[in-house]
Short mmCIF file of C-alpha atoms and ligand atoms in Angstrom, two decimals:
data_model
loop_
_atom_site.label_atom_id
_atom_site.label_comp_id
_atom_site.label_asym_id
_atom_site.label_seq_id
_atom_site.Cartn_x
_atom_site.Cartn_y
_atom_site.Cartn_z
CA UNK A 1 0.00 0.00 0.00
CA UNK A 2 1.63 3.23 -1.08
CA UNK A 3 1.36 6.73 0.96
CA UNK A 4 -2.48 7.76 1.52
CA UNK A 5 -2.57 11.55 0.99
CA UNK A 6 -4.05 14.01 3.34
CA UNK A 7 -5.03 17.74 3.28
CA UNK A 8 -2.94 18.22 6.33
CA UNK A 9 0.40 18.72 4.24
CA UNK A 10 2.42 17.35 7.63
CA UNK A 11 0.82 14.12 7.26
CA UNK A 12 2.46 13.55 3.15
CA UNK A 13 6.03 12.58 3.81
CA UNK A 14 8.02 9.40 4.31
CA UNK A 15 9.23 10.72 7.80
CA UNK A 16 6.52 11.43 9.40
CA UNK A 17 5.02 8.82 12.27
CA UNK A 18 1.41 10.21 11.54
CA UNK A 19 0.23 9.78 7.79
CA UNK A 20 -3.36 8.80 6.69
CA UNK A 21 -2.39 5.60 6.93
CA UNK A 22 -1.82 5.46 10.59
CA UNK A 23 -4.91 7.48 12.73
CA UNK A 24 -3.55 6.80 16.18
CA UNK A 25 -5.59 7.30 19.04
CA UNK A 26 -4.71 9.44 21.78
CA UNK A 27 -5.99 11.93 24.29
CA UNK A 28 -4.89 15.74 25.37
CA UNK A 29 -5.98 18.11 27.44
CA UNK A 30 -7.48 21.60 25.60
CA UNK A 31 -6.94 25.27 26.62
CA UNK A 32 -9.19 25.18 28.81
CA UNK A 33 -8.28 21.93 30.40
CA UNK A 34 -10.66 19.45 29.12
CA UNK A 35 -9.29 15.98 28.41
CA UNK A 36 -10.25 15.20 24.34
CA UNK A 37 -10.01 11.98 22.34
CA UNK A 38 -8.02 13.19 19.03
CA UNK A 39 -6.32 11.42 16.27
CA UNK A 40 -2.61 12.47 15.17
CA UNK A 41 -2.36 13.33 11.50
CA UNK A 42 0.88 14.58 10.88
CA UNK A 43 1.88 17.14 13.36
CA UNK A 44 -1.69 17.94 14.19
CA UNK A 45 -4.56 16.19 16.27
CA UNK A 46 -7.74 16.18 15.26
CA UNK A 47 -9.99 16.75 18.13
CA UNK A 48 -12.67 13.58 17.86
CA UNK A 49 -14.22 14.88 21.45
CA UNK A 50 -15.27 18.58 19.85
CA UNK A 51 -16.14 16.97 16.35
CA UNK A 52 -18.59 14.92 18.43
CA UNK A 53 -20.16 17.41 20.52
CA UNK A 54 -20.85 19.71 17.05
CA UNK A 55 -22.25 16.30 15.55
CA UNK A 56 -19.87 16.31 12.61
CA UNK A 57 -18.43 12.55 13.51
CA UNK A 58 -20.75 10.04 15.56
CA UNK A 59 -20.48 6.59 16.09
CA UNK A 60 -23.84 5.42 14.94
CA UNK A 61 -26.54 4.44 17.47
CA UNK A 62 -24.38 5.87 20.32
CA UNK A 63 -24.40 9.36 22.51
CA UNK A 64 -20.84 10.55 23.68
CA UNK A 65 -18.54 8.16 22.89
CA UNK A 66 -15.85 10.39 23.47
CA UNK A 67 -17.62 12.81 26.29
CA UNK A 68 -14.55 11.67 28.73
CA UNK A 69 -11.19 12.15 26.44
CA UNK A 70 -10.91 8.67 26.37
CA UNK A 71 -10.88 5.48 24.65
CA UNK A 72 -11.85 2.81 26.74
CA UNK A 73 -15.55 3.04 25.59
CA UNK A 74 -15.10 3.07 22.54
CA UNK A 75 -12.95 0.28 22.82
CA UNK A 76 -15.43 -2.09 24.45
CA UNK A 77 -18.09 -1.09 21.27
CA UNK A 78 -15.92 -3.65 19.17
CA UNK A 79 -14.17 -4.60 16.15
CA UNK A 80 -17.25 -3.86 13.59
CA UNK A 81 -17.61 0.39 15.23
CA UNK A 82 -13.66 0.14 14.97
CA UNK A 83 -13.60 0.03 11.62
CA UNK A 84 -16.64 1.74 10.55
CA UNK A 85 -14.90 5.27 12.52
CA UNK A 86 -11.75 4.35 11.19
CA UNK A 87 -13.37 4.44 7.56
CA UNK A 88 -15.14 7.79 8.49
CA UNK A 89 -11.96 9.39 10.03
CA UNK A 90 -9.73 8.39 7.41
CA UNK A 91 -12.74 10.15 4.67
CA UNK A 92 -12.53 13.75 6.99
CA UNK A 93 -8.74 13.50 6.61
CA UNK A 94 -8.74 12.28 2.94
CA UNK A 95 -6.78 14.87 0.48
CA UNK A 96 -10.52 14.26 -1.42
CA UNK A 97 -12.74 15.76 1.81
CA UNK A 98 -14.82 18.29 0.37
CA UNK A 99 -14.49 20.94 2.82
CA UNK A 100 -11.38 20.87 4.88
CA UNK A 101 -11.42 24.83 5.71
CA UNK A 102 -14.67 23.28 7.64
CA UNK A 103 -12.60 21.39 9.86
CA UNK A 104 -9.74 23.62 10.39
CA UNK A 105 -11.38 24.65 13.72
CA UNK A 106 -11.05 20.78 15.22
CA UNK A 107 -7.27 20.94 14.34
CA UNK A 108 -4.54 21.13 17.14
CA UNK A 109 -0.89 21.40 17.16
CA UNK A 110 0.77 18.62 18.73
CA UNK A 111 3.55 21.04 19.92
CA UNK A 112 2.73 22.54 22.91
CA UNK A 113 0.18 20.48 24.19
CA UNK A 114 -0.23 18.34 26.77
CA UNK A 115 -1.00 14.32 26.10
CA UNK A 116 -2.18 12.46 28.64
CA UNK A 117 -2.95 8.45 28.89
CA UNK A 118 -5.63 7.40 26.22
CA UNK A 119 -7.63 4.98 28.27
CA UNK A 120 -8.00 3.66 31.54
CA UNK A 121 -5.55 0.54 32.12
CA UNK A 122 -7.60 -2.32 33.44
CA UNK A 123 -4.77 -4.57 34.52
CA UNK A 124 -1.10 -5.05 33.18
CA UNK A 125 0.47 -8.01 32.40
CA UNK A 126 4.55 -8.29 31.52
CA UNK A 127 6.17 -10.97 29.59
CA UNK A 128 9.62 -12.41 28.90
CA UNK A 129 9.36 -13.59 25.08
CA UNK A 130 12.49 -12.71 23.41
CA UNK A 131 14.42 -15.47 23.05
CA UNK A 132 17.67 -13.53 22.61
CA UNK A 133 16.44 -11.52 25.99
CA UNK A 134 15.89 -14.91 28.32
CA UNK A 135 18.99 -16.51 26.71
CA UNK A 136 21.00 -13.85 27.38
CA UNK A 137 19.74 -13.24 30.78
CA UNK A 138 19.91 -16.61 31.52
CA UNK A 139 23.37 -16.73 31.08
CA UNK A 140 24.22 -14.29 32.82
CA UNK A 141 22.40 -15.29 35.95
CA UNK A 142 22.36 -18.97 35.46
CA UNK A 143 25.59 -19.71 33.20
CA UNK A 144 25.12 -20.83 29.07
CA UNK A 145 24.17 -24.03 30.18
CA UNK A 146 21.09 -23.20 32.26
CA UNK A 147 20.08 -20.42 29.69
CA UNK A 148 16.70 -20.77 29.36
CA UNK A 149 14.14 -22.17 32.11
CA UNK A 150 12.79 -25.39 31.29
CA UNK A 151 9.47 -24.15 30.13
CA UNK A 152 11.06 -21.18 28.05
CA UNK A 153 10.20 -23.06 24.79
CA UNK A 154 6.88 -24.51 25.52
CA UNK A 155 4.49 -21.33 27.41
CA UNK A 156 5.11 -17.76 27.25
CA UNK A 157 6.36 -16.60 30.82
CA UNK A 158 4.32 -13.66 32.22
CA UNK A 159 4.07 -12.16 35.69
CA UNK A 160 0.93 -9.84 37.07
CA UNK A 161 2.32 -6.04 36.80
CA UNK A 162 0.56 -2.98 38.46
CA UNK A 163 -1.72 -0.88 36.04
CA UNK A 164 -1.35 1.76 38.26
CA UNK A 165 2.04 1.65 37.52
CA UNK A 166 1.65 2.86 34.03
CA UNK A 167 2.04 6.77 32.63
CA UNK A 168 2.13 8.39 29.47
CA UNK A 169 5.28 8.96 28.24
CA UNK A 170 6.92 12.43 29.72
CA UNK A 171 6.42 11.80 32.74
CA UNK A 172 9.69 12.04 35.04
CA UNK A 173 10.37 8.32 37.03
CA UNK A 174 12.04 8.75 40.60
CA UNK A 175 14.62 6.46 41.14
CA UNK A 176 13.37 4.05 43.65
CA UNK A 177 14.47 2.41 46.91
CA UNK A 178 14.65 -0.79 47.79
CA UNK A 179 16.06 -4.23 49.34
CA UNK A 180 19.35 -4.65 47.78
CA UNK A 181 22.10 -7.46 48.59
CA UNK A 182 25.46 -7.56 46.53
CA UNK A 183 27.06 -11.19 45.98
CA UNK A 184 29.44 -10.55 48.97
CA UNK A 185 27.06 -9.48 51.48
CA UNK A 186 25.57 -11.47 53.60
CA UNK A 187 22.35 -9.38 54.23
CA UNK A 188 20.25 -7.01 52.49
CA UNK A 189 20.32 -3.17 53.05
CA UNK A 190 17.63 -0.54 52.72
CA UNK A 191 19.16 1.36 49.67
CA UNK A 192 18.16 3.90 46.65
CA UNK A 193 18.67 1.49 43.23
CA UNK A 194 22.02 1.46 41.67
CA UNK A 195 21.37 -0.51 38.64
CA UNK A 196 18.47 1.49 37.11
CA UNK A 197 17.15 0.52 34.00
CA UNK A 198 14.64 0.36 30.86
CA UNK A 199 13.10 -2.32 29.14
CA UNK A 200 12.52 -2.05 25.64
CA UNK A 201 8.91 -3.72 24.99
CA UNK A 202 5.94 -3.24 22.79
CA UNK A 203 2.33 -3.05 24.83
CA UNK A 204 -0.88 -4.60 23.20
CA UNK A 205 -3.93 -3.13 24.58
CA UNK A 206 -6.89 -5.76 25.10
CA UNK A 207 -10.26 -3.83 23.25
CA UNK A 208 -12.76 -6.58 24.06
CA UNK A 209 -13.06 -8.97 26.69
CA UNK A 210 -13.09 -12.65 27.16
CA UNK A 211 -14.91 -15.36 29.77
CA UNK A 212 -12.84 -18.37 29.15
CA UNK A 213 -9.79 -19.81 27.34
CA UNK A 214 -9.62 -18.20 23.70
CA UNK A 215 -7.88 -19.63 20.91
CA UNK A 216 -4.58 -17.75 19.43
CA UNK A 217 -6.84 -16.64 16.14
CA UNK A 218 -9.59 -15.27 18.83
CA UNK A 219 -6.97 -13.43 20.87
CA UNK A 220 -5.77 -11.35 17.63
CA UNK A 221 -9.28 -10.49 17.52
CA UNK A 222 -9.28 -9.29 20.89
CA UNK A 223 -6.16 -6.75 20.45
CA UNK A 224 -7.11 -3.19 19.61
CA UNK A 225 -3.34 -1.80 19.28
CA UNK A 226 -0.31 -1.60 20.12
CA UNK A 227 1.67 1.14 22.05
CA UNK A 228 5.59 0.66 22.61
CA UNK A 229 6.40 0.61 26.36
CA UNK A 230 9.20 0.70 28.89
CA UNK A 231 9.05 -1.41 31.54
CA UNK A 232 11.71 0.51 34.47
CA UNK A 233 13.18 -2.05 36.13
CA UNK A 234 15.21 -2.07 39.42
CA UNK A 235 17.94 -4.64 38.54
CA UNK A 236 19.83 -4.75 41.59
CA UNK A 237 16.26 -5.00 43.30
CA UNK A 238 15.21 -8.03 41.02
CA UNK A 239 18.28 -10.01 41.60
CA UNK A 240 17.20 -10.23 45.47
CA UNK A 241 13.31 -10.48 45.62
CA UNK A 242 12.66 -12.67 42.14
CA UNK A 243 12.78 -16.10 43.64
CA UNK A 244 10.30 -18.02 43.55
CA UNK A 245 7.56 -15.83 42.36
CA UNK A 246 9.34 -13.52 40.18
CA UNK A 247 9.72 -9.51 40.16
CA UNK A 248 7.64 -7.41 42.33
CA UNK A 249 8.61 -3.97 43.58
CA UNK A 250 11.96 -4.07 40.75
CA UNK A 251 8.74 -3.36 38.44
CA UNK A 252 6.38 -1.36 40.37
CA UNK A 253 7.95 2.08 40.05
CA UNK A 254 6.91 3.25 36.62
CA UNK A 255 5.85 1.62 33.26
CA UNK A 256 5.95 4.56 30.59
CA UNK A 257 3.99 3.94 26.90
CA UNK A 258 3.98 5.79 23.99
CA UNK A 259 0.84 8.23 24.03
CA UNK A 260 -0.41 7.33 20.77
CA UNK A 261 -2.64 3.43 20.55
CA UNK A 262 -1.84 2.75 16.81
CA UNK A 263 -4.55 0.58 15.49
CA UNK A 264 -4.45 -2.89 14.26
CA UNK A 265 -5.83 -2.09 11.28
CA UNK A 266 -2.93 0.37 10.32
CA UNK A 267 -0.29 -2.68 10.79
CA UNK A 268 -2.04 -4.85 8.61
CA UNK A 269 0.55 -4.46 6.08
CA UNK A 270 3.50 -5.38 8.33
CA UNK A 271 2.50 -8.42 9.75
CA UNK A 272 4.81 -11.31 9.81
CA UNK A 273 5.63 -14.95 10.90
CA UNK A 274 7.27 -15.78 14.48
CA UNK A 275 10.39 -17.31 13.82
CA UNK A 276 10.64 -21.23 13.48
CA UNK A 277 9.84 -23.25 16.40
CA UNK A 278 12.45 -25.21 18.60
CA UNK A 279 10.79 -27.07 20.16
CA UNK A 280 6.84 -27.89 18.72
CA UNK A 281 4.18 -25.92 20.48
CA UNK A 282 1.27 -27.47 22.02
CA UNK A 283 -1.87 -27.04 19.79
CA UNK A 284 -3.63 -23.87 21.91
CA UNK A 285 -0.67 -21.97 21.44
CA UNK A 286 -0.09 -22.44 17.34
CA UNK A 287 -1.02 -19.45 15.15
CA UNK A 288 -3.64 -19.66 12.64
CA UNK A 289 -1.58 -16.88 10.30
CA UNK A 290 1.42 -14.30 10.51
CA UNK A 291 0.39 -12.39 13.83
CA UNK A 292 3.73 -10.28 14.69
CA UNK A 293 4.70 -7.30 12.94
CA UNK A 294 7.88 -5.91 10.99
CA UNK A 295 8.54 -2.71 13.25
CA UNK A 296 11.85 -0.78 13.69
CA UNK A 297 12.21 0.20 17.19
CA UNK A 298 15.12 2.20 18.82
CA UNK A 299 16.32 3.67 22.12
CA UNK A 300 17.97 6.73 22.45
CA UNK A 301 19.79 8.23 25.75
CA UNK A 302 20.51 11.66 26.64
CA UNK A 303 22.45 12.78 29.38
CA UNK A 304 21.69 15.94 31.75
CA UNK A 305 22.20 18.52 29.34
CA UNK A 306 23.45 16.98 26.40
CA UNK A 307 23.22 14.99 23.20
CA UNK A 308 21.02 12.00 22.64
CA UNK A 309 22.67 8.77 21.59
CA UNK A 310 21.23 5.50 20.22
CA UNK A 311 21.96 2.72 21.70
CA UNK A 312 20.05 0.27 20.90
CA UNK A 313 17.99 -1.11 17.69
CA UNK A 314 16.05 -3.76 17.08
CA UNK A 315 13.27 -5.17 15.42
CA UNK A 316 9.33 -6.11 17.23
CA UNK A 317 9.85 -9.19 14.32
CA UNK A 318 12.38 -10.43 16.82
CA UNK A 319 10.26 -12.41 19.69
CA UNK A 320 9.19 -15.36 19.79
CA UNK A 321 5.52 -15.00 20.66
CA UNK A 322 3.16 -12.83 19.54
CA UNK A 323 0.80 -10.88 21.31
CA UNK A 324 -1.82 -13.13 20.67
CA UNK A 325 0.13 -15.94 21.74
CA UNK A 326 0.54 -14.18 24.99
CA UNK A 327 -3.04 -13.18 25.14
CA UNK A 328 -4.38 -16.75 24.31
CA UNK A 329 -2.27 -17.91 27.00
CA UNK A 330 -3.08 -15.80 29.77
CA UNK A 331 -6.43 -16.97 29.43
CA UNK A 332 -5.90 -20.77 29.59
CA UNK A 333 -6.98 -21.12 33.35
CA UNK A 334 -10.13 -19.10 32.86
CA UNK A 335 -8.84 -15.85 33.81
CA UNK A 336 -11.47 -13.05 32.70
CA UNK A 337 -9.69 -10.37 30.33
CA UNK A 338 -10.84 -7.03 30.11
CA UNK A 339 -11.03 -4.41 27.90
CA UNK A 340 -8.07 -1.45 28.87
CA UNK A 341 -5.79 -4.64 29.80
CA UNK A 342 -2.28 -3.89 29.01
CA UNK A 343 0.45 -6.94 28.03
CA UNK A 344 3.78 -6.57 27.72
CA UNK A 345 5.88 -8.03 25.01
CA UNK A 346 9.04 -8.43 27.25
CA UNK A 347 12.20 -7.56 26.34
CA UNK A 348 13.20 -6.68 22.52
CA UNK A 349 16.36 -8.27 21.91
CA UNK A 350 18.00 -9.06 18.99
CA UNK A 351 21.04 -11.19 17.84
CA UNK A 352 23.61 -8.33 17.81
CA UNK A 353 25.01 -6.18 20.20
CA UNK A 354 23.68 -3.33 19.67
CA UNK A 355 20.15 -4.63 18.81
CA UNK A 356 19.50 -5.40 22.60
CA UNK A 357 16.83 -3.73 24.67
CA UNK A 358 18.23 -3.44 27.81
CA UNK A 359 20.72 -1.84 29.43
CA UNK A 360 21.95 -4.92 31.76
CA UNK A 361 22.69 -7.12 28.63
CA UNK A 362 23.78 -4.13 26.26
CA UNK A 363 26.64 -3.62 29.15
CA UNK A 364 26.71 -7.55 30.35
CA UNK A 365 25.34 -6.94 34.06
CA UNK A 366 27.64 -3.75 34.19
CA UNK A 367 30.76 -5.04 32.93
CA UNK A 368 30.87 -3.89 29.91
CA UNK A 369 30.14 -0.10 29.99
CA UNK A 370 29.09 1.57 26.95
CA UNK A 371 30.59 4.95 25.98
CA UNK A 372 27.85 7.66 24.52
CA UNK A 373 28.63 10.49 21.75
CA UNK A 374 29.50 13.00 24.98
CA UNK A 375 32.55 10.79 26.04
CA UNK A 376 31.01 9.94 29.29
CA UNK A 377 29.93 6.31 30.03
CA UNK A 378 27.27 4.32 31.43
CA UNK A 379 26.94 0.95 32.90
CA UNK A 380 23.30 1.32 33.92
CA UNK A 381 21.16 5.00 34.13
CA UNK A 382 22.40 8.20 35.77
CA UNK A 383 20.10 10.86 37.29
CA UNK A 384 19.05 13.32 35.14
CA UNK A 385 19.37 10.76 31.82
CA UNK A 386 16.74 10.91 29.33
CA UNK A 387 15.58 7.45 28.14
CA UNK A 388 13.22 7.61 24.75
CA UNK A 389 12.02 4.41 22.67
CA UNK A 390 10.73 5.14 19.18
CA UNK A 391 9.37 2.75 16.66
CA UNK A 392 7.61 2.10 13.63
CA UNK A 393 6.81 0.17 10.33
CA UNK A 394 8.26 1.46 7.01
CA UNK A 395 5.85 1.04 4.27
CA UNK A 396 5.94 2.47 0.26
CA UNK A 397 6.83 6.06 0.61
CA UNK A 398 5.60 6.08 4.64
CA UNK A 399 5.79 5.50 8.17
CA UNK A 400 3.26 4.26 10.43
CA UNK A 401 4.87 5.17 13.88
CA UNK A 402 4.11 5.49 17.63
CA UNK A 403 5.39 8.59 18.64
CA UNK A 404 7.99 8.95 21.35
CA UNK A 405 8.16 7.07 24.39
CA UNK A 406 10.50 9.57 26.87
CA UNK A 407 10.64 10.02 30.20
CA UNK A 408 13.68 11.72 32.87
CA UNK A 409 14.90 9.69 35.23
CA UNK A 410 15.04 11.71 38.80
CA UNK A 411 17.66 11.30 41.76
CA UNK A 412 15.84 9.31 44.56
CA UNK A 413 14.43 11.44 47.43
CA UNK A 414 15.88 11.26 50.83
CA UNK A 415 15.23 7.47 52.95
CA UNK A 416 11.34 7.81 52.45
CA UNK A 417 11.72 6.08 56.21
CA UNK A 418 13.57 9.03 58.23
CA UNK A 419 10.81 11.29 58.94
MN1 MN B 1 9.58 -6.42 31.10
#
């Protein structure tokens, strides 16, 4: 599919992360302080809230979708009103619309104002599907030999997260405290985290809900779209508390996401095949079709002050389940999944160096400290260091990308316990 065009000249280049072909969903708060739904288009949002009170867009057979700025109820409406607004959006923004000076009144600039989280997370779920990620984890924790957990190969290994946890992307993160014990101590001390870092994931956001166990072609059904997401994560913190049930308050501090929930429908064209099996699945867990997607991701930090430098890229086509794997499997036991539920790819690691999505494999648990354009070098994040994941799919003469997901990492307060 080649570049749709738009009367919004922004949205007609190959650089841009909003063309007609994307129509991401987010929400921002007006002049006045109102939280709208809008839809990027270039470097402007349309403003879907204001364009339904003035009855120029409705979904049909429903009152105020979009009264609250966001886009959990229209979420839960389904995949059929999903596609029917998308159609009718896509027509408003079409370089064909009849009367665009009509709509110049619903059009914001992006810069200067204030996003805020697009719909209400219902619960958040992390996994651990890379299989460069675990194997490279596993090593390091557990020696080559004992790479990957016994079940690595067979379920995709998830862990409850806090969906309270999560926040739009500029937000500042405060560098947390916690229980930490290095190798040669014998016990733990109450301590602010020293080996701070990011996890470069992908989020899929659950639009519909589900009763019982749903097959892998049902969950893909389920997904509305995808956000890219950074799960913080408290390393010297997880090392101590993980065993046996896994990270808790290492994860708890802040999840940041991209601002922007780019539809399904808009990836269409980038879908592809999880690599080749090692070991055969069980029969719930096989895909019906290609349900991952070709997207360029990145991770750039910036120091107090100064220049940004990448240091990480990689590819979403790198894991080894898809969402919908993840999704089918979470609901094996029964468990009821809701609409606003938030999963986590896990880690995005690739093959290479420099295609890993973490900071405690890019420098090998610390020992390997990587140098960034300023001259100064990190191991794992500094206060005051900017951390920003971008992504997105390269199509004919476009982009269909996410945004930026940024956020300043703070020093920790004084011991939260001395008052
Ligand atoms: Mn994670």
């Amino acid at each position: 599919m080649p570049l749709m065009k738009s009367w919004v000249d922004s949205a007609n280049t190959d650089t841009t992360d909003f063309p007609l072909n994307n129509l991401p969903y987010g929400a921002f708060l007006t002049e006045e302080g109102e939280q709208h739904c809008g839809v990027a288009i270039g470097d402007m949002i349309l403003d879907i809230t204001a364009l339904e009170a003035d009855g120029v867009l409705a979904v049909p057979d429903e009152e105020e979708v979009f009264f609250f700025g966001d886009w959990t109820e229209f979420m839960a409406l389904g995949a059929g009103v999903w596609e029917g607004f998308r159609t009718a959006v896509t027509e408003l923004l079409s370089a064909d619309y009849a009367d665009p000076q009509g709509l110049t009144e619903y059009m914001v600039p992006q810069v200067g104002t204030q996003l805020v989280l697009p719909f209400a997370v219902s619960e958040y779920t992390d996994f651990y599907a890379s299989l460069n990620h675990a194997s490279n984890v596993g090593t390091m924790f557990r020696g080559p030999e004992n790479a990957l957990p016994p079940n690595w190969l067979s379920i995709p290994i998830g862990y409850n997260g806090r969906a309270s946890s999560v926040q739009v992307s500029g937000t500042d993160v405060r560098r947390p405290w916690g229980q930490l014990k290095a190798p040669d101590q014998e016990l733990p001390v109450f301590a602010p985290c020293k080996r701070f870092d990011i996890e470069l994931e992908m989020g899929a956001i659950v639009g519909q809900p589900s009763e019982g166990p749903v097959t892998v072609g049902e969950a893909d059904d389920m997904i509305f779209g995808y956000v890219l997401l950074n799960d913080w994560s408290a390393r010297d913190i997880q090392a101590w508390e993980y065993q046996p049930l896994g990270p808790f308050q290492s994860k708890a501090t802040a999840t940041t996401i991209s601002p922007w929930i780019v539809p399904k429908a808009a990836l269409e064209p980038f879908r592809c095949d999880t690599p080749e099996r090692q070991r055969p699945l069980l029969d719930h867990l096989k895909e019906p079709g290609p349900m991952l997607y070709d997207i360029a991701l990145e991770v750039g930090m910036a120091p107090e002050g100064g220049e940004e430098t990448v240091i990480s890229q990689t590819n979403y086509n790198q894991m080894y389940y898809s969402a919908a794997q993840q999704l089918a499997h979470h609901t094996t036991s029964g468990c009821p999944m809701s609409v606003g539920d938030l999963l986590g790819s896990g880690t995005i690691s690739g093959v290479e160096k420099h295609q890993r999505g973490a900071l405690l494999e890019i420098t090998w648990g610390g020992k390997d400290p990587i140098t960034l354009d300023s001259g100064e070098t990190r191991t794992f994040i500094e206060d005051g260091d900017t951390l920003t994941l971008r992504g997105g799919a390269v199509g004919d003469g476009y982009r269909v990308g996410f945004g930026s997901c940024t956020a300043k990492v703070l020093p920790a307060l004084d011991d939260p316990y001395k008052r």
